[in-house]
Every structure is written in structure tokens, then in C-alpha cells.
Short mmCIF file of C-alpha atoms and ligand atoms in Angstrom, two decimals:
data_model
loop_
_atom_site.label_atom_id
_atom_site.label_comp_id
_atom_site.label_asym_id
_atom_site.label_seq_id
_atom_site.Cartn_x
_atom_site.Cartn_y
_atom_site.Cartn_z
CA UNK Y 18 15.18 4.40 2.56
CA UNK Y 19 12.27 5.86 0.07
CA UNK Y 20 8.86 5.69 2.18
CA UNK Y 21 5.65 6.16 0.70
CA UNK Y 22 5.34 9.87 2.44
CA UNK Y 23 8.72 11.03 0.87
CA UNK Y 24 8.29 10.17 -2.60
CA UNK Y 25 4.78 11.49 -2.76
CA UNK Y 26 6.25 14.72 -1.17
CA UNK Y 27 8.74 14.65 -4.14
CA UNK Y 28 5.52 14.97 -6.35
CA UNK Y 29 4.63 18.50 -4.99
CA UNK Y 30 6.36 19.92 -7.95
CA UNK Y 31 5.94 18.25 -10.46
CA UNK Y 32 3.43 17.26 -12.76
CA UNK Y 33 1.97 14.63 -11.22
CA UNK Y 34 -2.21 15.35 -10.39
CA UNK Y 35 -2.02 14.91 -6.71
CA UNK Y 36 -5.76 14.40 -6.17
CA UNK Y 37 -5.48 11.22 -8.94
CA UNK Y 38 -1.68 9.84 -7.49
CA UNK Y 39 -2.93 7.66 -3.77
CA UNK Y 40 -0.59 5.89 -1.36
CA UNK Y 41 -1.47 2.81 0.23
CA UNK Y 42 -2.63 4.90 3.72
CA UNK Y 43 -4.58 7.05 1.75
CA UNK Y 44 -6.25 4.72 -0.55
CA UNK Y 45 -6.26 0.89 1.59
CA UNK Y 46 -6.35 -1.98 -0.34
CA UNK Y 47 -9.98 -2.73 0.97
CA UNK Y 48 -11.28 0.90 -0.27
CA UNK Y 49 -9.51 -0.20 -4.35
CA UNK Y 50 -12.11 -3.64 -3.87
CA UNK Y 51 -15.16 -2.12 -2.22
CA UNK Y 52 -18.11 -4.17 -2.77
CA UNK Y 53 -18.54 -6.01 -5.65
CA UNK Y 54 -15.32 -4.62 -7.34
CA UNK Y 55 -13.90 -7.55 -5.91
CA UNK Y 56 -16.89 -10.11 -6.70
CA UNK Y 57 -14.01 -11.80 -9.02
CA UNK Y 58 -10.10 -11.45 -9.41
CA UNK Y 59 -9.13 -9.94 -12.63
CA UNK Y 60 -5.68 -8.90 -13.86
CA UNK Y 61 -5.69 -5.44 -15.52
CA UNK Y 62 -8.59 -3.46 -14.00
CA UNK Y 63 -8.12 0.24 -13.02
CA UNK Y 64 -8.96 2.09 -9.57
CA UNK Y 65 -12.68 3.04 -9.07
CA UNK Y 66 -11.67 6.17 -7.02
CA UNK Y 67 -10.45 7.30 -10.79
CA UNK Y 68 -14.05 6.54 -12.13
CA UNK Y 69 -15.14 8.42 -9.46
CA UNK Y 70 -13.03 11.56 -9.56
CA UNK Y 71 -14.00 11.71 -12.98
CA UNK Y 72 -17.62 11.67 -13.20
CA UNK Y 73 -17.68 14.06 -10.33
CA UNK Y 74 -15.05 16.65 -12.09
CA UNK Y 75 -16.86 16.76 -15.79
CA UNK Y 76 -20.32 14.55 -15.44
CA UNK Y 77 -23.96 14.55 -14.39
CA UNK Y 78 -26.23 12.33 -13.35
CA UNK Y 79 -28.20 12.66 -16.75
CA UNK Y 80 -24.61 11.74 -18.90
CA UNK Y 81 -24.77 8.44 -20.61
CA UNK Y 82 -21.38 7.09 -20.33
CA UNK Y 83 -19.67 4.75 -22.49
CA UNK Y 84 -16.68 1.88 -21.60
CA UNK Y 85 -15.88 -0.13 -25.16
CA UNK Y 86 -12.86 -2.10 -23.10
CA UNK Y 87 -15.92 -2.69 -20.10
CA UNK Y 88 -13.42 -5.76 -18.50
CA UNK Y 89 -14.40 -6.22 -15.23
CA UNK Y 90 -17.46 -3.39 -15.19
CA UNK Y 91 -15.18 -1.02 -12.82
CA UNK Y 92 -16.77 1.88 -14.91
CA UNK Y 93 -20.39 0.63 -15.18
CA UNK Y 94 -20.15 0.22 -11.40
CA UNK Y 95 -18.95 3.67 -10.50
CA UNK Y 96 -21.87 4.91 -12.97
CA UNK Y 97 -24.36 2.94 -11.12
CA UNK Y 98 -23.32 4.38 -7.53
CA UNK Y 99 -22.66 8.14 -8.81
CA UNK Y 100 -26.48 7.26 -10.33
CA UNK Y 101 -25.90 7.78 -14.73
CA UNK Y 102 -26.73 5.61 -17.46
CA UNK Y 103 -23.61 3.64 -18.61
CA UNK Y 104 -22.81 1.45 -21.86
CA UNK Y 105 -19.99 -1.29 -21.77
CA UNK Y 106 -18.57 -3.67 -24.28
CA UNK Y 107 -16.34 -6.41 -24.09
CA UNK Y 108 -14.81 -9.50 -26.41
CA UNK Y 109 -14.47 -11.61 -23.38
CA UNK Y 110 -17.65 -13.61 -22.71
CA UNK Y 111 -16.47 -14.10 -19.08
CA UNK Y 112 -16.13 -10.53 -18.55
CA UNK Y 113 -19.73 -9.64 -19.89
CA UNK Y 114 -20.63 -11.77 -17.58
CA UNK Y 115 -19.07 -10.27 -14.73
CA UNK Y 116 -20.21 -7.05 -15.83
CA UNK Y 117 -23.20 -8.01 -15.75
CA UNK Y 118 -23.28 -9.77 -12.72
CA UNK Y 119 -21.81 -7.08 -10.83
CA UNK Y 120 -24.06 -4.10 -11.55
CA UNK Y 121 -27.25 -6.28 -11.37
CA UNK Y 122 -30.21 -5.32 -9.09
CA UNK Y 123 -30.37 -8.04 -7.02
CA UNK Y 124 -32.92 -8.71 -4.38
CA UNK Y 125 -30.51 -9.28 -0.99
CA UNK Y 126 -33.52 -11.76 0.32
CA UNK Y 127 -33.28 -13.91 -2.23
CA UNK Y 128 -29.58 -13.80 -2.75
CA UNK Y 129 -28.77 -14.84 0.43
CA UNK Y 130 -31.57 -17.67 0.97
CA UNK Y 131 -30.14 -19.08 -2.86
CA UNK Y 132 -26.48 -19.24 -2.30
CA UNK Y 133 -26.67 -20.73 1.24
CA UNK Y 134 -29.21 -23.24 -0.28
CA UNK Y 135 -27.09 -24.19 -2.99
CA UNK Y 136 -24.44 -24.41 -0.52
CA UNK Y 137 -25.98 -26.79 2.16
CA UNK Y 138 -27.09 -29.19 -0.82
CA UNK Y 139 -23.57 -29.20 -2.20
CA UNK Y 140 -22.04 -30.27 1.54
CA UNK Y 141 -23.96 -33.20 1.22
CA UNK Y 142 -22.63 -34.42 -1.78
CA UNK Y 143 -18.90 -33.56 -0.70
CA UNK Y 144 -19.03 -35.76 2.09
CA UNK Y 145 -20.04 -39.09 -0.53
CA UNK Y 146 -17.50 -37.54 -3.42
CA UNK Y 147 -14.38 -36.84 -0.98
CA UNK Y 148 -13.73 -40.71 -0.10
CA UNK Y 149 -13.70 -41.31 -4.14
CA UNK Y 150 -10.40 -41.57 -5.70
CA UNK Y 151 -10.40 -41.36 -9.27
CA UNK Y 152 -12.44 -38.39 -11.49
CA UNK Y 153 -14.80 -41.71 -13.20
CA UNK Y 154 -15.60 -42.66 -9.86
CA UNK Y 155 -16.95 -39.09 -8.43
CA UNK Y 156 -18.51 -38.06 -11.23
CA UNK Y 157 -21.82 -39.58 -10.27
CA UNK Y 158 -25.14 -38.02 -11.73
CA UNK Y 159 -26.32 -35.63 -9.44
CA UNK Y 160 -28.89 -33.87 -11.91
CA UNK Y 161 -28.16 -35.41 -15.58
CA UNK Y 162 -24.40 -36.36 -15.97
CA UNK Y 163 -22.06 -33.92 -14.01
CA UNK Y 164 -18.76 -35.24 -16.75
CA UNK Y 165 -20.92 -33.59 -19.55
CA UNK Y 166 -18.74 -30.28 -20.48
CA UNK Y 167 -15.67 -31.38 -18.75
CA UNK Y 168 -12.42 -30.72 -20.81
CA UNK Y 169 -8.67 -32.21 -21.31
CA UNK Y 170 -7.60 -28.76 -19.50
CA UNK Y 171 -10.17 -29.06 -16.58
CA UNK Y 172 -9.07 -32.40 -15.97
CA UNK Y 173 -5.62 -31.49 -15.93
CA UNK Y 174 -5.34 -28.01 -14.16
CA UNK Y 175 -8.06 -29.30 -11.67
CA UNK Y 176 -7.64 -32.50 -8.59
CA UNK Y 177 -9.86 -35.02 -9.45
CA UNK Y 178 -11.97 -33.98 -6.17
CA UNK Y 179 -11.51 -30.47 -6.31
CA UNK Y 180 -13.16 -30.42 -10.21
CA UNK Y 181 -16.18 -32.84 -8.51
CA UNK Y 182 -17.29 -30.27 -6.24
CA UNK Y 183 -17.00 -27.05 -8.57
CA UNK Y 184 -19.02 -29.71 -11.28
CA UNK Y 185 -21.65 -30.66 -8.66
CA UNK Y 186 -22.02 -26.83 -7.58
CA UNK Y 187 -22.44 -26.28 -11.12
CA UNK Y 188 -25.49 -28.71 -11.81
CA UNK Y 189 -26.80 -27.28 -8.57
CA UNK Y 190 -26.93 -23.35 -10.53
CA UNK Y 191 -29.81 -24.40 -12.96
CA UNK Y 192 -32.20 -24.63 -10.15
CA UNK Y 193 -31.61 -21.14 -8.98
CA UNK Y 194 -32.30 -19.36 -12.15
CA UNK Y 195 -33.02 -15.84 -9.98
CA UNK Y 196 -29.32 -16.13 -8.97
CA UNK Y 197 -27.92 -18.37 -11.69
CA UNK Y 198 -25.02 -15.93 -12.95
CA UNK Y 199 -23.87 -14.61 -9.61
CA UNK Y 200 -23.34 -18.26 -8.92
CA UNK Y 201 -21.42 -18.44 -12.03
CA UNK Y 202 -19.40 -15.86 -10.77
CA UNK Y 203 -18.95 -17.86 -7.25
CA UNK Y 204 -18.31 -20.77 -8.81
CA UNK Y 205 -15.63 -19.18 -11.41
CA UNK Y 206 -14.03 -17.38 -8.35
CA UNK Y 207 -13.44 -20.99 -6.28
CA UNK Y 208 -12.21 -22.56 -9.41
CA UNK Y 209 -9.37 -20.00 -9.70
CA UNK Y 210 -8.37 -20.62 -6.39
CA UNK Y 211 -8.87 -24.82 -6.76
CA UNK Y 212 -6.89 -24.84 -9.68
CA UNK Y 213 -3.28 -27.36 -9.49
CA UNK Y 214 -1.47 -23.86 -9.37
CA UNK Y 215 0.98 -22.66 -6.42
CA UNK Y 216 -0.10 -20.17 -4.21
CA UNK Y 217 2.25 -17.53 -5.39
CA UNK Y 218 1.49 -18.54 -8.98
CA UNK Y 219 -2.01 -17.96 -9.18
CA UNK Y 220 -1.96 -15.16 -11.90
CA UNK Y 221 0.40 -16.37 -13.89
CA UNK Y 222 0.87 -20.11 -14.08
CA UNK Y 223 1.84 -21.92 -16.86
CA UNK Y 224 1.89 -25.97 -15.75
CA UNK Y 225 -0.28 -27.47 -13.62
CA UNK Y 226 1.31 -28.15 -9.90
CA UNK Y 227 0.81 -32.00 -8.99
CA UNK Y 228 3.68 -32.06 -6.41
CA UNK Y 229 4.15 -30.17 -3.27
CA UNK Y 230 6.50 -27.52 -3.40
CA UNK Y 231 8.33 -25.03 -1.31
CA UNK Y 232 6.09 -21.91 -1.21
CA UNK Y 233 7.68 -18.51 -1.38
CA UNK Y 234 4.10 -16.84 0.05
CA UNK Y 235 4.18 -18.73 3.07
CA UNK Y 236 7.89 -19.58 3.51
CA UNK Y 237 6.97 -23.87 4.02
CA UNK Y 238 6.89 -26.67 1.93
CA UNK Y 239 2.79 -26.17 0.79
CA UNK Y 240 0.48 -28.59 -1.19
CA UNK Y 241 -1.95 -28.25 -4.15
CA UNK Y 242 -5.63 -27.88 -3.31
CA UNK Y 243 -6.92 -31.06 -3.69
CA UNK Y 244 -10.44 -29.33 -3.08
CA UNK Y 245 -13.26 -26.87 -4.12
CA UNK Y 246 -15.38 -26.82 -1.30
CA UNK Y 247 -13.58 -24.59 1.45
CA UNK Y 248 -14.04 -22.10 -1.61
CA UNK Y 249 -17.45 -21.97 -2.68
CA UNK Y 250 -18.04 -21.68 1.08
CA UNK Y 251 -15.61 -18.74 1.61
CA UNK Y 252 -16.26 -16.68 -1.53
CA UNK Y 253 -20.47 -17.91 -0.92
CA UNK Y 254 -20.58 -15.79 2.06
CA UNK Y 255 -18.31 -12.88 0.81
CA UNK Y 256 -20.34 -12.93 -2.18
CA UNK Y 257 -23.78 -12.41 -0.32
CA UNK Y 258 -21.83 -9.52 2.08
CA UNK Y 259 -20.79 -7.38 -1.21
CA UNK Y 260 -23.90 -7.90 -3.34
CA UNK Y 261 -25.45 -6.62 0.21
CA UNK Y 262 -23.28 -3.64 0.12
CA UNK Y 263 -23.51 -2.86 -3.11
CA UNK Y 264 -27.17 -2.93 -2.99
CA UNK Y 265 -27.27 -0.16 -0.55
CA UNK Y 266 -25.14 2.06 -2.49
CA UNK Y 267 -26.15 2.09 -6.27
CA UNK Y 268 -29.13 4.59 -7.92
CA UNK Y 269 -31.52 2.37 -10.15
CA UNK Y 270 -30.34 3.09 -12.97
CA UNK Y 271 -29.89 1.52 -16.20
CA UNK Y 272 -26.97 -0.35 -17.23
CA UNK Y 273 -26.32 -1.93 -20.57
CA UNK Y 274 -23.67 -4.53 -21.26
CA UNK Y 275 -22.62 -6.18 -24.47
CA UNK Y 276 -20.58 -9.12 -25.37
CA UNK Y 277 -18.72 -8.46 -28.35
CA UNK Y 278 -15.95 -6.29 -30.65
CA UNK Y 279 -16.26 -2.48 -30.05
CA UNK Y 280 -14.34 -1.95 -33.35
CA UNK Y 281 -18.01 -2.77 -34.88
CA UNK Y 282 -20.39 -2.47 -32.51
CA UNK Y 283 -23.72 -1.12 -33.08
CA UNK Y 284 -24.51 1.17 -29.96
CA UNK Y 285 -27.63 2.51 -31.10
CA UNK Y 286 -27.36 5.19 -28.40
CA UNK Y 287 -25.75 8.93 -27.53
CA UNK Y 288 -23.12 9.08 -25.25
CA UNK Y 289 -22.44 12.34 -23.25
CA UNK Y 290 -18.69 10.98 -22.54
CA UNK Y 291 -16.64 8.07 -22.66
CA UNK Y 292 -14.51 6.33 -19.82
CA UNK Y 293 -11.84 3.44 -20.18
CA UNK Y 294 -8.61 1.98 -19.90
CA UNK Y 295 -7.52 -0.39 -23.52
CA UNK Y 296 -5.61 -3.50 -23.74
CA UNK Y 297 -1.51 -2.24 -24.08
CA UNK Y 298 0.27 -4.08 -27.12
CA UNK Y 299 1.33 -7.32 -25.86
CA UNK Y 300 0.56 -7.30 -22.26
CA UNK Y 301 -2.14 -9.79 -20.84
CA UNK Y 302 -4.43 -12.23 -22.34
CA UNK Y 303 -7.75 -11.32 -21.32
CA UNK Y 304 -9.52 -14.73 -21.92
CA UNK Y 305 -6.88 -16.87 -21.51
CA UNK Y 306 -6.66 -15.12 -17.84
CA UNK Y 307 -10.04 -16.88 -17.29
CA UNK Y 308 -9.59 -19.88 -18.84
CA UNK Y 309 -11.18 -22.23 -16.27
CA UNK Y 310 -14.28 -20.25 -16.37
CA UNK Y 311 -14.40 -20.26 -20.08
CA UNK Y 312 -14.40 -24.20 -19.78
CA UNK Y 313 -16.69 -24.87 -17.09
CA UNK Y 314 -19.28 -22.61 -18.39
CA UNK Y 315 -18.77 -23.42 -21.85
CA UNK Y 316 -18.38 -19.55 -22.93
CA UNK Y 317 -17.95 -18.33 -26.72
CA UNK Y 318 -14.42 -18.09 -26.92
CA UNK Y 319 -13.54 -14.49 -29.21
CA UNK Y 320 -10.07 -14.49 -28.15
CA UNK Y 321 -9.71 -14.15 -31.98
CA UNK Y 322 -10.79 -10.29 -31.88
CA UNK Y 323 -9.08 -9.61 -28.43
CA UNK Y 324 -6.85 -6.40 -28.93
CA UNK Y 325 -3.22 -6.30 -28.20
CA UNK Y 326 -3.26 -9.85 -26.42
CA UNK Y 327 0.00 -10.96 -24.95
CA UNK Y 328 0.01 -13.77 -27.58
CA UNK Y 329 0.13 -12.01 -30.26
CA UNK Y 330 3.42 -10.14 -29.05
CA UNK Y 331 4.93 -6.61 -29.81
CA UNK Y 332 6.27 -7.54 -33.44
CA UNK Y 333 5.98 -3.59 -35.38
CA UNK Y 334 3.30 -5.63 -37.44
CA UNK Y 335 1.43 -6.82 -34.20
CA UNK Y 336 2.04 -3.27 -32.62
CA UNK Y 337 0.56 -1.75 -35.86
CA UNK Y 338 -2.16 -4.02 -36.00
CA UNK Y 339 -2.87 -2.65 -32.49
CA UNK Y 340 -2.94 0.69 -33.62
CA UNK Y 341 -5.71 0.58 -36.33
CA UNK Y 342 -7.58 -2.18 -33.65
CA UNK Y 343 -8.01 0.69 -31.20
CA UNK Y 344 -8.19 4.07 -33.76
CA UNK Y 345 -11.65 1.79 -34.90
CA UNK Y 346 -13.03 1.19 -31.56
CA UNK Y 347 -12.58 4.91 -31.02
CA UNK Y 348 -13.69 6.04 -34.14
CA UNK Y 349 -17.14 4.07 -33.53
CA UNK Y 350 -17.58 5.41 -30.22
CA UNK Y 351 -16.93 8.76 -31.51
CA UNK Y 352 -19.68 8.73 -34.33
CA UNK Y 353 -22.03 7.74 -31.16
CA UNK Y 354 -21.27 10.53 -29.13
CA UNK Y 355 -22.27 13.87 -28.34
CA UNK Y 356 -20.62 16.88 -30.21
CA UNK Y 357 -17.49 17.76 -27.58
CA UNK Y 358 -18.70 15.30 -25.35
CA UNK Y 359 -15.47 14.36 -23.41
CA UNK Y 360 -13.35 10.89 -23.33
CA UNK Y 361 -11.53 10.04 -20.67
CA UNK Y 362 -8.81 7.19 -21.64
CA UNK Y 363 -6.25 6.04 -18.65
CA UNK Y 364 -3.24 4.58 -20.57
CA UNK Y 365 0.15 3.50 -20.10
CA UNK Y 366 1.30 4.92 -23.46
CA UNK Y 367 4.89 4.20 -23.59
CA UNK Y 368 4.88 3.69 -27.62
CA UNK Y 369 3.48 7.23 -27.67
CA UNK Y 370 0.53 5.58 -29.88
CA UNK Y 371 -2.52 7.76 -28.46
CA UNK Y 372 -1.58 11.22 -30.47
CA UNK Y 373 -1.96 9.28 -33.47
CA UNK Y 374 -4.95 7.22 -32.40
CA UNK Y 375 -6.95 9.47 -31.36
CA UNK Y 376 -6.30 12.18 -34.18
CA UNK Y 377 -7.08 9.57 -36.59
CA UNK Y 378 -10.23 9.02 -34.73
CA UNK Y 379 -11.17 11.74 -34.95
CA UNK Y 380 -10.92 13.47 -30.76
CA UNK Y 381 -9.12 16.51 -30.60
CA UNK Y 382 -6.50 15.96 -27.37
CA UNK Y 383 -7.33 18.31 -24.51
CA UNK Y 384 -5.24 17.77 -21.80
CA UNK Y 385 -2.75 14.89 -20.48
CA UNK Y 386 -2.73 13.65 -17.08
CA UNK Y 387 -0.10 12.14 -15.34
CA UNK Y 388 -0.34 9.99 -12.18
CA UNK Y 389 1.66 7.54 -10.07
CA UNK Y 390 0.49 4.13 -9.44
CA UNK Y 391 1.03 2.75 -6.35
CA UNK Y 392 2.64 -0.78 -6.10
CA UNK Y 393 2.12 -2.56 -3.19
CA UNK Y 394 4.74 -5.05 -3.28
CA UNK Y 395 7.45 -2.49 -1.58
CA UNK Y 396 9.35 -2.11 -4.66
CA UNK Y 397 9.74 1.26 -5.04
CA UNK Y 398 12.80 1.12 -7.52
CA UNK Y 399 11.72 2.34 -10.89
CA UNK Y 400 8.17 4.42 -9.82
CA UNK Y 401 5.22 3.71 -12.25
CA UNK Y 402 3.16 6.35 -13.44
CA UNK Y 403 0.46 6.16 -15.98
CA UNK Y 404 -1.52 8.85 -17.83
CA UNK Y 405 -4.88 9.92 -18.27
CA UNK Y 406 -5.90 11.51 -21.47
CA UNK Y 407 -8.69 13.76 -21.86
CA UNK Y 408 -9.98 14.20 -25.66
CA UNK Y 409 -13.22 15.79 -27.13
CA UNK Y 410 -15.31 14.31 -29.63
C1 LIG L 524 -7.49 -2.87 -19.63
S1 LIG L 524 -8.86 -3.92 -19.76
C2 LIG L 524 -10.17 -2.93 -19.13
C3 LIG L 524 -10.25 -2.99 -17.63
C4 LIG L 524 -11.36 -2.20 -17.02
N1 LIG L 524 -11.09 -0.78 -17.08
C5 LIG L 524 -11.54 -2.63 -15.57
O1 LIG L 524 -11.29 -1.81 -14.65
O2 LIG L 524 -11.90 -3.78 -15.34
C6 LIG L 524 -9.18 -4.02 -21.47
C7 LIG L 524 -10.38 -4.88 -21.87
O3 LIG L 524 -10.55 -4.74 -23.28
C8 LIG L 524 -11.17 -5.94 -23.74
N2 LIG L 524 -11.07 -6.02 -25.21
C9 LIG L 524 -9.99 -6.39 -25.96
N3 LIG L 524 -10.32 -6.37 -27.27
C10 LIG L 524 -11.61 -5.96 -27.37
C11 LIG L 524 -12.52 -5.74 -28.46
N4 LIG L 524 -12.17 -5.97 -29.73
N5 LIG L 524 -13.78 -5.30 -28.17
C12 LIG L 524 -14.17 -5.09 -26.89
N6 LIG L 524 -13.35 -5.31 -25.82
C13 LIG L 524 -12.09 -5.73 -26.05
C14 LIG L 524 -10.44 -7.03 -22.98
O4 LIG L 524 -11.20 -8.23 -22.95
C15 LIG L 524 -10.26 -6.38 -21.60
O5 LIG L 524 -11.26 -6.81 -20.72
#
């Protein structure tokens, strides 16, 4: 049988960067979401330790570093613990948030007291909404009228009970304005998990799930969530641990997110280097991924200027239209960057795109990585490696 020891012993010869290539014993699940890393799930983020290696091999504390595909902040939080300035950009107005959420200096006091308050106030109101039975009946004014900014898609990926509580914890946020978007972030987080989805389904479901149905996580016939509450408890308190944790760790310095298209952005800044991992043609929809928090807090929706969504498919036109997406985002990071100043771009690149990319961009290639990625579902048929490419400006 192939073990994780033997095929990473197959690796001593080849060209795979050892120090960059991690099995699960060497690099635990819980290590990959250290503190706020996992404040929120998000499909498609890379593996801080890389962020780390990196700004320790070719960075100082002084570098200002760059992300233009920011997603989930991994970058902008590895900046803010190794204690340099960092930039990051992103279309998705749920990931800005996030982002910005994650790497924000938050006082621990005040954290804690907010969220638990917000908390006890919303287990009174469960108690009077749980004994309701239709969504007009629970949906009584709490602060102003809770149904206000409910959609067709909330009421139908959501239990009638379940979408009361996350709408009552919502009209709870405005009166914790210190705290408001981390309770975004909380509340966002529960309503993935309270969604009418099965529990192996989460990531990727594409109907609601009304009826119980036989589970393949948990090997029984299981039942959708027909609440919120158990939730915005659990991910409350793991919320206040990581924010804790994080606090601890990270230098004060400055971090600066955007919400919008890196093709055009206006930086206004030098960067001394440049870290991310872009969208691959055709892979994942990065707002649609989010979609209930797009609804409930009634985010601009840019899914118009998302590069290489899934919905737009790997057509040669959509794959070209890819290509020129991406050689612009570089080539306006690259006119805001140091002369030589290095870019460090971890991509899957199995359309061999990036040569052309990045010439046309204007980065001369210095030197391609190659590591394996470590799957932790067992299957170890067909080993997946991705590369990192290292390019001057
Ligand atoms: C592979 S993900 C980045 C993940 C990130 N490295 C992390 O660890 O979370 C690519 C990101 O590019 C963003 N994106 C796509 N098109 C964009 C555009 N035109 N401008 C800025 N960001 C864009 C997507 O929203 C997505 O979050």
C-alpha cells in the first residue's frame, strides 16, 4: 500500500522542493487553520506555511507586499505575523470582508464581552421563534422588520427557523458597531452550516435538501438543520478563541484591503514583492461559493469581473479571455513595483499559460518550483503537485 512516508521518500530525487512538499504528520490539519485562517470556510485558499517560507527566504520586515487575488487574506495574514506592510485586492465583496476582518486589530476585551452579548440576547428570542411554524409567523420585529433583505434563495436554501435566528442575529450586529464585521463573519460562517444542504454536500450543493437522507459522512439516515442557533453559539466562541490567538501573534502593522478588479486597480503604492495564488480557468466560483452571505448582507455582487469562474467554462475563447484577464492584473502590479522586486505566484498551470502571461507582463521568469499537495482524503492514486513560480519585475 502507498503510505504517506514512502511516497514522500520517493521525492528525495526528484524535483520536488522538500522544505515546500508537507505530509499530514508534518503539517496537521490544525497547524494549515491556525487562528483566524479558519475564521471562515473558503474553497480555494493556499497553505500559510507557503506564505511563510516565502517571506522568510526573500523578504524583510520593511517589504511592502502585494496579493491582487487577496481571497481569504491568507497572505495579508502571514504579512501581519512575520510583521510587513501588505496590499490585497479582491472582486468578491465577501472576501474583502473577510480580509478585512481577519487581519483587524481587535481589542480581545471587547470582542469577547460583544459576541457573548449578542449571543445571550439572541437565546432569548430563539426560545419565542422555535415554537413558530411558518417564516411570516417568526419574522417578528425585533429592531425594525427582520423580513427586510430576505431573498427567494434565502428562503429556499434556508428552514424557515434556521433563517429566523441567523435574521435576528443579524439585527442584533448594528448595535455592536466595534465588532459589527467580525459578527458578519460569525454570522456568514453559521449560515453555511444552516443551509438545507447535506452534510457531505456542503461545498458543493446544487438543490436545497428538504428531506432526510442517507448520509455518506456519518453512515445513518441524517436530517437537514432545521436551525441556526447551535451555530452562532459554536463558531461565537471559536471565533473569540482565534481572534484571541491571533492577537497575540501579529506586529502592528498596516494592512490595506480593497474591494475591487486588480486588472485596474489604482494602488497608489510601491511594492517590494508580490505573493498570490489566481483563479485557474474554469474551476470555482468565488462568489457564488458565498452566496448566502452575499444575500444576507446584501453585498455588491462583481461576479461580472471574477476571473476564470467555473461558469464561464474552459471554451479556447473563455480560456483566452483568461489569459489577457490575468497578463492585466500582472501587468498593473508590475508598473507598481519595485525594479526586480520578486513575485511569487503558486499555480496549478496545467495549460502551460504562465510563460506567456507573465512575459507579456512584463516579469522575467526566474525559477519554477514544484511541490506536492497533500490530499487528505486517502486517495493517493494520481499525486497532485502544484508549482510555484518565481518572476522579477
Ligand atoms: C485562488 S483564489 C486566492 C486564494 C488566496 N490565496 C487564499 O489563500 O485565500 C483567487 C481569488 O481571486 C479573486 N479574483 C478573481 N477575479 C478577480 C479580479 N478581477 N480582481 C481581483 N480579484 C479577483 C477571487 O475572488 C478569488 O478570491
Amino acid at each position: 500500500m502507498t503510505t504517506q512516508a514512502n511516497i514522500y521518500s520517493g521525492f528525495q530525487d526528484t524535483e520536488v522542493d522538500l522544505e515546500l512538499s508537507w505530509s499530514e504528520a508534518d503539517l496537521p490539519e490544525r497547524e494549515r487553520t491556525k487562528h483566524v485562517h479558519r475564521l471562515h470556510p473558503y474553497l480555494g485558499k493556499f497553505v500559510p506555511q507557503l506564505v511563510e517560507i516565502f517571506l522568510n527566504r526573500h523578504f524583510s520586515k520593511d517589504s511592502v507586499i502585494l496579493d491582487p487575488f487577496a481571497g481569504s487574506g491568507t497572505t495579508l495574514v502571514e504579512c501581519s505575523t512575520f510583521g510587513c506592510r501588505s496590499v490585497g485586492v479582491d472582486i468578491s465583496a465577501f472576501n474583502a470582508l473577510l480580509c478585512r476582518v481577519k487581519t483587524a486589530q481587535f481589542n480581545p476585551f471587547v470582542v469577547e464581552t460583544n459576541l457573548r452579548g449578542a449571543l445571550n440576547e439572541l437565546s432569548m428570542h430563539v426560545k419565542d421563534v422555535r415554537d413558530q411554524l411558518t417564516l411570516d409567523e417568526v419574522l417578528t420585529p425585533l429592531d425594525g422588520d427582520l423580513s427586510e433583505g430576505t431573498s427567494e434563495w434565502l428562503a429556499a436554501w434556508f428552514d424557515p427557523h434556521a433563517l429566523s435566528e441567523l435574521l435576528t442575529y443579524r439585527a442584533l450586529i448594528r448595535k455592536y458597531p466595534e465588532t459589527a464585521d467580525l459578527m458578519k463573519i460569525v454570522m456568514s460562517r453559521s449560515a453555511r452550516s444552516a443551509r438545507l444542504v447535506t452534510h457531505f454536500g456542503l461545498d458543493f450543493a446544487k438543490e436545497p435538501q428538504t428531506e432526510p437522507y442517507y448520509c455518506r459522512k456519518h453512515s445513518r439516515t441524517c436530517q437537514p438543520t432545521r436551525e441556526a442557533y447551535k451555530f452562532l453559539h459554536r463558531y461565537t466562541l471559536d471565533s473569540i478563541k482565534r481572534v484571541k490567538e491571533y492577537e497575540r501573534l501579529r506586529k502592528p502593522v498596516d494592512v490595506t484591503i480593497h474591494h475591487g478588479d486588480s486588472r485596474v486597480i489604482e494602488y497608489g503604492t510601491r511594492f517590494d514583492g508580490l505573493i498570490t495564488s489566481p483563479p485557474y480557468p474554469g474551476r470555482i466560483d468565488y462568489h457564488e461559493q458565498h452566496r448566502y452571505a452575499f444575500d444576507l448582507l446584501q453585498l455588491q455582487d462583481l461576479r461580472v469581473d471574477e476571473i476564470g469562474a467555473a461558469k464561464k467554462g474552459t471554451s479556447r475563447s473563455s480560456v483566452d479571455a483568461y489569459v489577457n484577464d490575468i497578463t492585466a492584473v500582472f501587468a498593473n502590479a508590475r508598473e507598481h513595483m519595485s525594479r526586480n522586486a520578486l513575485a511569487v505566484i503558486v499555480i496549478d498551470d496545467q495549460r502551460s499559460l504562465y510563460d506567456g502571461i507573465l512575459a507579456d507582463a512584463g516579469f522575467s521568469i526566474q525559477e519554477r518550483l514544484r511541490r506536492h499537495v497533500n490530499r487528505r482524503t486517502g486517495r493517493r492514486q494520481g499525486e497532485f503537485f502544484e508549482e510555484i513560480i518565481l518572476a522579477r519585475a
